[in-house]
PDB file of C-alpha atoms and ligand atoms in Angstrom:
ATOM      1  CA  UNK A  21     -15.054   8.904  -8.445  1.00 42.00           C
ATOM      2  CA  UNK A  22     -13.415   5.641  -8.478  1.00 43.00           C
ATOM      3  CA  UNK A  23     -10.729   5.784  -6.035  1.00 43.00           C
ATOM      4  CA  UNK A  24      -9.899   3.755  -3.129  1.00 42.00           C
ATOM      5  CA  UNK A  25      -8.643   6.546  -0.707  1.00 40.00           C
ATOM      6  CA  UNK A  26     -11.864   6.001   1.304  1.00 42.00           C
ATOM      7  CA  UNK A  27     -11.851   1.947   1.328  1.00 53.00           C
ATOM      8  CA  UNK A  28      -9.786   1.098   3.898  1.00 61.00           C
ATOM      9  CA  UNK A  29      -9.389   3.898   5.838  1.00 68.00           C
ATOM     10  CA  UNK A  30      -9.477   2.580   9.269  1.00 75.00           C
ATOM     11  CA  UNK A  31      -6.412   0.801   8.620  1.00 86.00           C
ATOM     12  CA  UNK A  32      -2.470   1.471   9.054  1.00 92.00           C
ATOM     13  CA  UNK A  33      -0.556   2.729   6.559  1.00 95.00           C
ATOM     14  CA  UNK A  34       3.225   2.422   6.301  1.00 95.00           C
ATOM     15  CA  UNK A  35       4.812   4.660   4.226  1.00 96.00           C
ATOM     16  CA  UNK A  36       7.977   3.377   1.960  1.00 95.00           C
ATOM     17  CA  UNK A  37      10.940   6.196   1.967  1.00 93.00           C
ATOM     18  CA  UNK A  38      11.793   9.045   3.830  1.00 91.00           C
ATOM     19  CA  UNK A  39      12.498  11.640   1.036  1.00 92.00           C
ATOM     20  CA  UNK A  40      11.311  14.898  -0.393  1.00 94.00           C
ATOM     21  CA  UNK A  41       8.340  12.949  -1.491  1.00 96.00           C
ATOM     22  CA  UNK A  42       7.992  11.409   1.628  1.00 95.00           C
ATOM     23  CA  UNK A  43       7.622  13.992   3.647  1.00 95.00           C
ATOM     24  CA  UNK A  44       4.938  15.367   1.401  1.00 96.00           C
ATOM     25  CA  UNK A  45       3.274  11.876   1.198  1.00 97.00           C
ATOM     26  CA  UNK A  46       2.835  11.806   5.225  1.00 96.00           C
ATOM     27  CA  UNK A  47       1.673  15.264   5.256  1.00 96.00           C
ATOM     28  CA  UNK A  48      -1.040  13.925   2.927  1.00 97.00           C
ATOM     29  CA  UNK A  49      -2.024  11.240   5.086  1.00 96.00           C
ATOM     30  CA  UNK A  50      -2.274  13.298   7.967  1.00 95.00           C
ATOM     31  CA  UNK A  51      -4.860  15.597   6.560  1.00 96.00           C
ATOM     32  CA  UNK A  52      -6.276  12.345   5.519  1.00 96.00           C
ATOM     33  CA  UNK A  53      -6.684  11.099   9.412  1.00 95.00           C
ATOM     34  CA  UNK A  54      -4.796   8.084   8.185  1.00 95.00           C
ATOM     35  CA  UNK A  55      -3.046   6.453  11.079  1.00 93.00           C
ATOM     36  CA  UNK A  56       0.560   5.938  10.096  1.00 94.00           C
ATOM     37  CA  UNK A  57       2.187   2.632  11.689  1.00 94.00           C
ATOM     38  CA  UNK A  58       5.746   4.284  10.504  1.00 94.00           C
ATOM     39  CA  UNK A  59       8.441   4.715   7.730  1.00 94.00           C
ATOM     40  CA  UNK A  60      10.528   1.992   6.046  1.00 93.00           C
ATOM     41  CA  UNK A  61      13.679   3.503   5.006  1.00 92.00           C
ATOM     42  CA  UNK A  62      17.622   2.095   4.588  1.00 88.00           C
ATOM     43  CA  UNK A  63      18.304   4.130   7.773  1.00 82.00           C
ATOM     44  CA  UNK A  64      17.132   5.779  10.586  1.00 77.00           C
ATOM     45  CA  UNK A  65      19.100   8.816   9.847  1.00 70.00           C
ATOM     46  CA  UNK A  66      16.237  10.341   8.126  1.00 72.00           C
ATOM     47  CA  UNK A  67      13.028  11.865  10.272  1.00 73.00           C
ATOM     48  CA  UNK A  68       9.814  12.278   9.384  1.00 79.00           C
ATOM     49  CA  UNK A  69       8.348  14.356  12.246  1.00 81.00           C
ATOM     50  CA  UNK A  70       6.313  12.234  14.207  1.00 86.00           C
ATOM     51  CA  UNK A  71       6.695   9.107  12.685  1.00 91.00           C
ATOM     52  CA  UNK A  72       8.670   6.439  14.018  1.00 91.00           C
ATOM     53  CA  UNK A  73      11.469   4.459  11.491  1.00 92.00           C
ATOM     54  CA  UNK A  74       9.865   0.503  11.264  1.00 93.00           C
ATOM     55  CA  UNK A  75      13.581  -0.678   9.696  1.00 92.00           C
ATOM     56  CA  UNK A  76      14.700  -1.357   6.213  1.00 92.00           C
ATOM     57  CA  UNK A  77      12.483  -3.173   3.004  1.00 87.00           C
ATOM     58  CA  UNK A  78      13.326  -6.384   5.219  1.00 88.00           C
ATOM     59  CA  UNK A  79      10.246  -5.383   7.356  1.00 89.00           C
ATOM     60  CA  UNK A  80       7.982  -5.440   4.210  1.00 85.00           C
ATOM     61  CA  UNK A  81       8.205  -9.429   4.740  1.00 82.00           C
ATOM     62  CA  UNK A  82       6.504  -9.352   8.051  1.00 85.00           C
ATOM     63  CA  UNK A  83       3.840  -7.261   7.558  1.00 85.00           C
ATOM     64  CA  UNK A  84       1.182  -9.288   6.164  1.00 81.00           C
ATOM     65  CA  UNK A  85      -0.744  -8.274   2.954  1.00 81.00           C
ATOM     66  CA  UNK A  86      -4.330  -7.213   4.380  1.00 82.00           C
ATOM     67  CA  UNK A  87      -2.777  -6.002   8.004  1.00 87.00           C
ATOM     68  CA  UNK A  88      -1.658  -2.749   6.996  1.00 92.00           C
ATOM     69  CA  UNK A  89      -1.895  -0.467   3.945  1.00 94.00           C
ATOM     70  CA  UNK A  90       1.444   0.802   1.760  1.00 95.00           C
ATOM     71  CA  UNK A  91       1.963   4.291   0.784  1.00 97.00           C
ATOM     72  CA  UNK A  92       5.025   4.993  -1.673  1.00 97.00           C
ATOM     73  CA  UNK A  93       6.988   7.823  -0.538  1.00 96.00           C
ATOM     74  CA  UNK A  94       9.654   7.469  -3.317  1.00 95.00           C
ATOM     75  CA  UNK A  95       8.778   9.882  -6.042  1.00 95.00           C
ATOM     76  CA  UNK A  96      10.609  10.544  -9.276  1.00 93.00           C
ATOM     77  CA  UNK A  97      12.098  13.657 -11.024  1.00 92.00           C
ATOM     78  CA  UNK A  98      12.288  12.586 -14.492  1.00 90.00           C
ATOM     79  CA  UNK A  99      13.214   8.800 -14.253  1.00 91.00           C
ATOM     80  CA  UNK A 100      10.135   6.710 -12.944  1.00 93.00           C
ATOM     81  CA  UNK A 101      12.103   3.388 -13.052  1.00 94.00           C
ATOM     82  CA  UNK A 102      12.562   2.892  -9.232  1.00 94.00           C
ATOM     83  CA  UNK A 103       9.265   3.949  -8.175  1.00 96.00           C
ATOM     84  CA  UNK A 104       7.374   1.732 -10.983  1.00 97.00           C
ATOM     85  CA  UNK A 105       9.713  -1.511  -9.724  1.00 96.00           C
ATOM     86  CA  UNK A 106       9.080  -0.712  -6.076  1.00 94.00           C
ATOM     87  CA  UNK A 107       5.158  -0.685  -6.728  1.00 96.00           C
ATOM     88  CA  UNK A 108       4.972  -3.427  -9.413  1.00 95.00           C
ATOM     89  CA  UNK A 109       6.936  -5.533  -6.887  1.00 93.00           C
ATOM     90  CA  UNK A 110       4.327  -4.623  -3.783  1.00 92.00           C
ATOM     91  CA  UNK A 111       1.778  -4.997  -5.712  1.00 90.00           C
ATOM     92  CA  UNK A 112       2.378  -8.800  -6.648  1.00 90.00           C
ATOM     93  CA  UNK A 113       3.300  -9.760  -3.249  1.00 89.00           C
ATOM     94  CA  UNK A 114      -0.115  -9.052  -2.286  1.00 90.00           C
ATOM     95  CA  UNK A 115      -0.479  -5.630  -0.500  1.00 91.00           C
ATOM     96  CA  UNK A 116      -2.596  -2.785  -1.002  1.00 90.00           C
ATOM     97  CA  UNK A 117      -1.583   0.532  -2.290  1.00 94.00           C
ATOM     98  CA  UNK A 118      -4.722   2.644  -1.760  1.00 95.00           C
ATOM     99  CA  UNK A 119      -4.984   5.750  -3.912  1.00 97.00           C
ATOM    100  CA  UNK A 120      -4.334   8.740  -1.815  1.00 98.00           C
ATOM    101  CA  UNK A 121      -5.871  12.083  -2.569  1.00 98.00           C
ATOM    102  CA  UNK A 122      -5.236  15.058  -0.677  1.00 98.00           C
ATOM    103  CA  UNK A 123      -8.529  16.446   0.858  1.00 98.00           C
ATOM    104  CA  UNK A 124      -7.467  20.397  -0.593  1.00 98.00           C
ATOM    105  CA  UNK A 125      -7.017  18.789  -4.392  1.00 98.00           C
ATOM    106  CA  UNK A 126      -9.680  19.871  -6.538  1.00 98.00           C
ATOM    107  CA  UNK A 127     -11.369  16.159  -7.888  1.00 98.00           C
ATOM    108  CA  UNK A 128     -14.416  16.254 -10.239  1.00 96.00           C
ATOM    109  CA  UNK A 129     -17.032  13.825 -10.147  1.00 90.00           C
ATOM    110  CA  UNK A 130     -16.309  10.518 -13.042  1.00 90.00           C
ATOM    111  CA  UNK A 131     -13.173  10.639 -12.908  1.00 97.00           C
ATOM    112  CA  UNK A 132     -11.430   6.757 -12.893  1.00 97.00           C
ATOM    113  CA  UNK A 133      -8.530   6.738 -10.194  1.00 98.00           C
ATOM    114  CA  UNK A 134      -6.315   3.346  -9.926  1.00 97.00           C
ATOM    115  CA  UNK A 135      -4.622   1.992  -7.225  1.00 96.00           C
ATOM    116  CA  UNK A 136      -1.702   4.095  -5.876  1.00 97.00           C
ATOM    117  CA  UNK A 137      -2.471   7.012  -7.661  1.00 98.00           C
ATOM    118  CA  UNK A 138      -1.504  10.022  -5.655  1.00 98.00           C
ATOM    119  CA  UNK A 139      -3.244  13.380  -6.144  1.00 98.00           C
ATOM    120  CA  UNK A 140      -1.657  16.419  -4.206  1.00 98.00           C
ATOM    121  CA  UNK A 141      -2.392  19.334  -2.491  1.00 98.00           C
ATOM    122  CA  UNK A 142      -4.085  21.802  -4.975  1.00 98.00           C
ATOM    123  CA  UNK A 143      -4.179  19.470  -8.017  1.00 98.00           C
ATOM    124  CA  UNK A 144      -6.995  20.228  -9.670  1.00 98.00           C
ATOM    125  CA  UNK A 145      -8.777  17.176 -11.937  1.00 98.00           C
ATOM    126  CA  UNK A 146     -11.481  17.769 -14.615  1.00 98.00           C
ATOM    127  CA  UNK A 147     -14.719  15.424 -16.144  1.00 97.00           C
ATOM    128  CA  UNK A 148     -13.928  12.498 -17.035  1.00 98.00           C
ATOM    129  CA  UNK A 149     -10.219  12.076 -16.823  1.00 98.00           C
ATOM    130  CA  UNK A 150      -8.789   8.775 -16.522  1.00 98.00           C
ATOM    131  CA  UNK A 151      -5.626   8.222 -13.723  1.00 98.00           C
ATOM    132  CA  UNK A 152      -3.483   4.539 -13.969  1.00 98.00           C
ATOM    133  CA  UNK A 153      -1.946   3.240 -10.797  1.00 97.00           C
ATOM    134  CA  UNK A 154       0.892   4.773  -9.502  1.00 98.00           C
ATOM    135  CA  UNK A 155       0.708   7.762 -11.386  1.00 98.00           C
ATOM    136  CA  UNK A 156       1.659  11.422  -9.687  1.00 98.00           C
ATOM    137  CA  UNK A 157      -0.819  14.324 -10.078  1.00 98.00           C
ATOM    138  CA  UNK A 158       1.558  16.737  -7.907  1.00 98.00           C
ATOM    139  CA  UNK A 159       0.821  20.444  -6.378  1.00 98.00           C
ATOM    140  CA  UNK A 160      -1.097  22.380  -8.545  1.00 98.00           C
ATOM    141  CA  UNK A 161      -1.069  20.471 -11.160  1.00 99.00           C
ATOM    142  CA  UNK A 162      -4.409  20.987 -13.666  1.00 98.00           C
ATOM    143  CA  UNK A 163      -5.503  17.492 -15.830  1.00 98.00           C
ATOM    144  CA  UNK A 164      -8.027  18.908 -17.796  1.00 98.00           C
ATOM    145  CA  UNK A 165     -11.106  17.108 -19.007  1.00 98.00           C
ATOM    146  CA  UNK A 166     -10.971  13.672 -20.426  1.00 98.00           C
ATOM    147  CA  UNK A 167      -7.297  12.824 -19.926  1.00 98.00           C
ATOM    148  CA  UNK A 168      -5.949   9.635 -19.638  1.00 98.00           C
ATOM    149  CA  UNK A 169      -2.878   9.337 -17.685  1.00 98.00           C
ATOM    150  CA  UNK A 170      -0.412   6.119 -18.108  1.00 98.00           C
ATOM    151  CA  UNK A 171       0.420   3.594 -14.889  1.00 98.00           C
ATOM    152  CA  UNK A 172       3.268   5.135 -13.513  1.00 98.00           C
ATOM    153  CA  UNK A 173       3.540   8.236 -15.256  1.00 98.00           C
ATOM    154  CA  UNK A 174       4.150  12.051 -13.472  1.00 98.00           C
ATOM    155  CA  UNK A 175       2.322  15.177 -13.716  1.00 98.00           C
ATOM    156  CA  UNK A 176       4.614  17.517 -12.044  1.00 98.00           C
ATOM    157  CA  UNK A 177       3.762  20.223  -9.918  1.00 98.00           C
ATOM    158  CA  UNK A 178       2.614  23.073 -12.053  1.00 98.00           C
ATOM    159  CA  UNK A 179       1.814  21.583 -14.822  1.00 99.00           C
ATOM    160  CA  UNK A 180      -1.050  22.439 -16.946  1.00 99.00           C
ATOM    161  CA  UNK A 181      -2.590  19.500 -18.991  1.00 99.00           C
ATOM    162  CA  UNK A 182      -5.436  21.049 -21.636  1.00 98.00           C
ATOM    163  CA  UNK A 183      -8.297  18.779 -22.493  1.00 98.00           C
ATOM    164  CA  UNK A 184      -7.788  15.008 -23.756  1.00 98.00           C
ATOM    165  CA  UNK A 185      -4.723  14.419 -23.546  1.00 99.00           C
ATOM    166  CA  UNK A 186      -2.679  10.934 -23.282  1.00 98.00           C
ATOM    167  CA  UNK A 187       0.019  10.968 -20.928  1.00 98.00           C
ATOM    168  CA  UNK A 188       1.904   7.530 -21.822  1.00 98.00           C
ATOM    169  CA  UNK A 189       2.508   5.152 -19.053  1.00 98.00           C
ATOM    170  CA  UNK A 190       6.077   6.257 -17.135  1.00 98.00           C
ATOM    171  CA  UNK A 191       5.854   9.467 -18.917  1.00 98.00           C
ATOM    172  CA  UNK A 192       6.700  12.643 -16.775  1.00 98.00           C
ATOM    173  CA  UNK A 193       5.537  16.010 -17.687  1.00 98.00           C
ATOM    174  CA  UNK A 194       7.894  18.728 -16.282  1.00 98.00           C
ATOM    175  CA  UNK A 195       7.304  21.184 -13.807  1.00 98.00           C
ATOM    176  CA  UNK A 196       5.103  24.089 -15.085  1.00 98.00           C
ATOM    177  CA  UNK A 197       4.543  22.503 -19.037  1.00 98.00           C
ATOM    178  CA  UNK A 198       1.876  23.113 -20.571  1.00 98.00           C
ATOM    179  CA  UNK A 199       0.076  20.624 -23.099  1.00 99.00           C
ATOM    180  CA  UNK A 200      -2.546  21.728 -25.602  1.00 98.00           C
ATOM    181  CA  UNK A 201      -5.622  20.360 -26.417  1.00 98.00           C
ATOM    182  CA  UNK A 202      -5.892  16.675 -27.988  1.00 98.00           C
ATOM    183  CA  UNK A 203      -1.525  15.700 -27.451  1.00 98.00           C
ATOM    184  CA  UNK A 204      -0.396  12.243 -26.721  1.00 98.00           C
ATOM    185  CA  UNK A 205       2.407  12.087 -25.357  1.00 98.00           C
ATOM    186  CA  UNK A 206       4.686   8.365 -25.407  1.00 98.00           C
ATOM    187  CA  UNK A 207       5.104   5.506 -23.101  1.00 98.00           C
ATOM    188  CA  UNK A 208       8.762   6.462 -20.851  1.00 98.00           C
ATOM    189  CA  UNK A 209       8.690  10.074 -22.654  1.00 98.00           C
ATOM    190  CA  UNK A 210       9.970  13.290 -20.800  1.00 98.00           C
ATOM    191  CA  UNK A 211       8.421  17.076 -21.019  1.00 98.00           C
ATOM    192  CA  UNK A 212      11.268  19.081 -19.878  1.00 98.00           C
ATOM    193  CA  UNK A 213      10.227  21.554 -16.604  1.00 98.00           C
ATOM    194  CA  UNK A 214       8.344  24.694 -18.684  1.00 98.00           C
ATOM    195  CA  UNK A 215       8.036  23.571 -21.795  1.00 98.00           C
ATOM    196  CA  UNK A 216       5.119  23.902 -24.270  1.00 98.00           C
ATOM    197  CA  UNK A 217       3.937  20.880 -25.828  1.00 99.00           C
ATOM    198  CA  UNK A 218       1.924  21.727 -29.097  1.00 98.00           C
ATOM    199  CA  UNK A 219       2.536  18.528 -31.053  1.00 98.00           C
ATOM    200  CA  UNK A 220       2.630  14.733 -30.079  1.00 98.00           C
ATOM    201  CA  UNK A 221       5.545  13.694 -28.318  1.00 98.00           C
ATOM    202  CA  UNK A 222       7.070   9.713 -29.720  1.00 98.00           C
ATOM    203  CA  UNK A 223       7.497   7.441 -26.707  1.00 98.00           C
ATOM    204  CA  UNK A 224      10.938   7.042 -25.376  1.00 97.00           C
ATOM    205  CA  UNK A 225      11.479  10.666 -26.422  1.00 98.00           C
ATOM    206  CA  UNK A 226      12.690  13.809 -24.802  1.00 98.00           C
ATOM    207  CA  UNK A 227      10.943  17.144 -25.338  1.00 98.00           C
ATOM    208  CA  UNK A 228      11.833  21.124 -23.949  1.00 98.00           C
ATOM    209  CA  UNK A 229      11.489  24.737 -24.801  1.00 98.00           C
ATOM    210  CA  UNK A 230       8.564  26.681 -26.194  1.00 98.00           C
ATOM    211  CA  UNK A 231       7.217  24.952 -28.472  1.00 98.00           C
ATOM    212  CA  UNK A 232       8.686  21.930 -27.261  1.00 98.00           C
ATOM    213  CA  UNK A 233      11.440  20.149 -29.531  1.00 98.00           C
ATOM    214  CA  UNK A 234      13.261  16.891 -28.811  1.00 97.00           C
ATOM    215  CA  UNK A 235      16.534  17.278 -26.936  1.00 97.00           C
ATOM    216  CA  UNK A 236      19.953  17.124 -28.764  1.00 82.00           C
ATOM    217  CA  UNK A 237      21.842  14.089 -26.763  1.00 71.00           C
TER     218      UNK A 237
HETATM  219  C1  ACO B  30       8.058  17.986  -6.021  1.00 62.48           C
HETATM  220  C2  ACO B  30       9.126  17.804  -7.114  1.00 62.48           C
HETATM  221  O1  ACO B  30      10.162  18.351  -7.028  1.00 62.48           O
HETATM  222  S1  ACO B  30       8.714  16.763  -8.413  1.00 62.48           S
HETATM  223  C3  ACO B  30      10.032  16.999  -9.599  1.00 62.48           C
HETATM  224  C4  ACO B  30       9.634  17.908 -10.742  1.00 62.48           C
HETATM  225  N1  ACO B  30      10.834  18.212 -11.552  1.00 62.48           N
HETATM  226  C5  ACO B  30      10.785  18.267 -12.887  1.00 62.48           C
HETATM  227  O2  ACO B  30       9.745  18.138 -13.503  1.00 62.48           O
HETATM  228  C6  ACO B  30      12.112  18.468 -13.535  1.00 62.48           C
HETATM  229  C7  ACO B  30      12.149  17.850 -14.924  1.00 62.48           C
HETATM  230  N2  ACO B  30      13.534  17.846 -15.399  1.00 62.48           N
HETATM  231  C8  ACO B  30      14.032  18.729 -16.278  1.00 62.48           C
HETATM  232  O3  ACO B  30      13.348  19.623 -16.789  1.00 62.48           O
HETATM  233  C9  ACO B  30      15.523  18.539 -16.580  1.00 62.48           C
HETATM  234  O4  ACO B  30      16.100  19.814 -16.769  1.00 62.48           O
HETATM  235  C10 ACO B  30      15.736  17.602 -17.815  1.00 62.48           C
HETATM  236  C11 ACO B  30      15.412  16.166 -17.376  1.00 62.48           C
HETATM  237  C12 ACO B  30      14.878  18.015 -18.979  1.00 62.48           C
HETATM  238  C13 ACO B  30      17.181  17.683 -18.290  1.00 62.48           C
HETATM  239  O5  ACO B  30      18.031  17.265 -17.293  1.00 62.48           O
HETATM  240  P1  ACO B  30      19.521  16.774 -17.697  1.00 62.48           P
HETATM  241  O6  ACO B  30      19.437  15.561 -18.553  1.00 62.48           O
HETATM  242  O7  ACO B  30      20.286  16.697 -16.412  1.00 62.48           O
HETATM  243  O8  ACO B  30      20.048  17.900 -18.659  1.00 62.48           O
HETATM  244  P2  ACO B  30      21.043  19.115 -18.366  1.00 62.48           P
HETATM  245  O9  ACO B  30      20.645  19.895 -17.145  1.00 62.48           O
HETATM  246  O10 ACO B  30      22.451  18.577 -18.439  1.00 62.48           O
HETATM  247  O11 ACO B  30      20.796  20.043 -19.635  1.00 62.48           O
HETATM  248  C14 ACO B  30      21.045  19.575 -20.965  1.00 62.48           C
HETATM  249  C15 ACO B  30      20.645  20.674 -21.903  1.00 62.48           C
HETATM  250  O12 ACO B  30      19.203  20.831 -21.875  1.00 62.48           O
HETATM  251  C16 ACO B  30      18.851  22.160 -21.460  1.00 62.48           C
HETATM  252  N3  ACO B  30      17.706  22.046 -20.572  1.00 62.48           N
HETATM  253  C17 ACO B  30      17.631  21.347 -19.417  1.00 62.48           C
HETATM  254  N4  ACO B  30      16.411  21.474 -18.873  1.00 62.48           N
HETATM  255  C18 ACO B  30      15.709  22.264 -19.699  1.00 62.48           C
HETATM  256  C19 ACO B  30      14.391  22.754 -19.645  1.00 62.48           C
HETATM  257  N5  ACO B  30      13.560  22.438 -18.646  1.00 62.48           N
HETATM  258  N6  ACO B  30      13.956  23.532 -20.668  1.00 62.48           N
HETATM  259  C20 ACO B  30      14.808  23.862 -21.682  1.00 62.48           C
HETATM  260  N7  ACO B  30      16.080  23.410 -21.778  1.00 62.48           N
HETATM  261  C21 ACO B  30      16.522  22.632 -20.785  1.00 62.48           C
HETATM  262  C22 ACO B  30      20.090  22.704 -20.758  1.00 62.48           C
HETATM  263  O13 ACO B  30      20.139  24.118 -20.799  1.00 62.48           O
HETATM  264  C23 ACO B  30      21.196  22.059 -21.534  1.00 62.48           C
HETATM  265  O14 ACO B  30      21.356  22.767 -22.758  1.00 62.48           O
HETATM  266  P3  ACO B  30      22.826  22.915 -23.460  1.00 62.48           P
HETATM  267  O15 ACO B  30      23.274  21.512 -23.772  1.00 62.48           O
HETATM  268  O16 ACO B  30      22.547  23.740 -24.676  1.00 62.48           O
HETATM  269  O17 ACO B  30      23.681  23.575 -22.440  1.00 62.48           O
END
């Protein structure tokens, strides 16, 4: 395994957000033993038990690339765009995103894991799959053997990836799809929540139902 989660361990993290994905993101850390300096968030109306609110993005400018390590708690439900900016722009001021994967998620042995990459609780990643940075593997999800999975992109929770397939980068496959054997699905394409994907999905595009069709509007 090529991921980072291990590198820098000793170190701080601070975690940017304090949503759904958040939440889930310091629960990761904590089975992790990652000590977590605190949250950066637009507010301090949000809690995150236990950790204590740093101040807005403004803080990102005083903590020094090397001094502490950055966790991305903003997640995405379809649209990637926010999350991608947020780490492409981290990422060229200097500061490390480890990969992060959750101590219960099921990781074989050869498998290539970028920077930022987050696998969750009960994912479960074959032989020889292939993970770009800042791409989601989320609870439960399956990536079956040989895989390769886009910067960026979003494996829902649930969802079932058969063997070698291409997950574009930005894509996001739905909660609870399924993808056959040998699919490629586009750069920025979307696998609606439960759909079946049994033929190769055209970047941009947007796919649901079983079998999967594109989406009318
Ligand atoms: C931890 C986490 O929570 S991570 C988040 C994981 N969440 C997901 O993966 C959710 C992925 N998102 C979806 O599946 C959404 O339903 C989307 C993006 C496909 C569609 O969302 P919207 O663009 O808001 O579409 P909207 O809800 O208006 O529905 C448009 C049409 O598509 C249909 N539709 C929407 N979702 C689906 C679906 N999953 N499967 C089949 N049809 C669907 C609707 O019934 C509607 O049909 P109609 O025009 O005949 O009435």
């Amino acid at each position: 395994m090529t991921h980072q989660a291990g590198d820098t361990a000793e170190r701080d993290v601070v975690l940017i957000g304090a949503g759904g994905h958040a939440h889930v993101v310091a629960d990761m850390l904590a089975a992790l033993g990652r000590p977590v300096r605190g949250f950066i968030a637009p507010t301090d109306s949000t809690v995150i038990e236990g950790i204590d609110w740093l101040g807005t993005d403004d803080v990102l400018a005083e903590i020094l690339p090397g001094t502490a390590d950055l966790a991305m708690g903003v997640g995405s439900a379809g649209d990637v765009s926010l999350r991608r900016r947020m780490f492409d722009g981290l990422h060229w001021a200097g500061h490390l995103l480890p990969a992060l994967v959750h101590p219960a998620a099921a990781v074989s042995g050869g498998v290539s894991i970028a920077p930022g990459v987050q696998v969750m609780l009960g994912a479960c990643v074959q032989a020889g799959v292939e993970i770009g940075c800042n791409a989601i593997i989320n609870t439960g999800a399956i990536v079956d053997h040989d895989c390769r999975i886009g910067d960026h992109a979003h494996v829902a929770p649930g969802a079932v990836l058969c063997g070698d397939v291409t997950v574009g980068d930005g894509a996001h496959v739905g909660a609870g799809a399924r993808v056959i054997q040998g699919i490629s699905i586009g750069e920025d394409a979307l696998v609606a929540a439960g759909a079946v994907v049994i033929s190769d999905v055209a970047p941009g595009a947007r796919v649901a139902g079983v079998p999967a069709k594109e989406m009318r509007g």
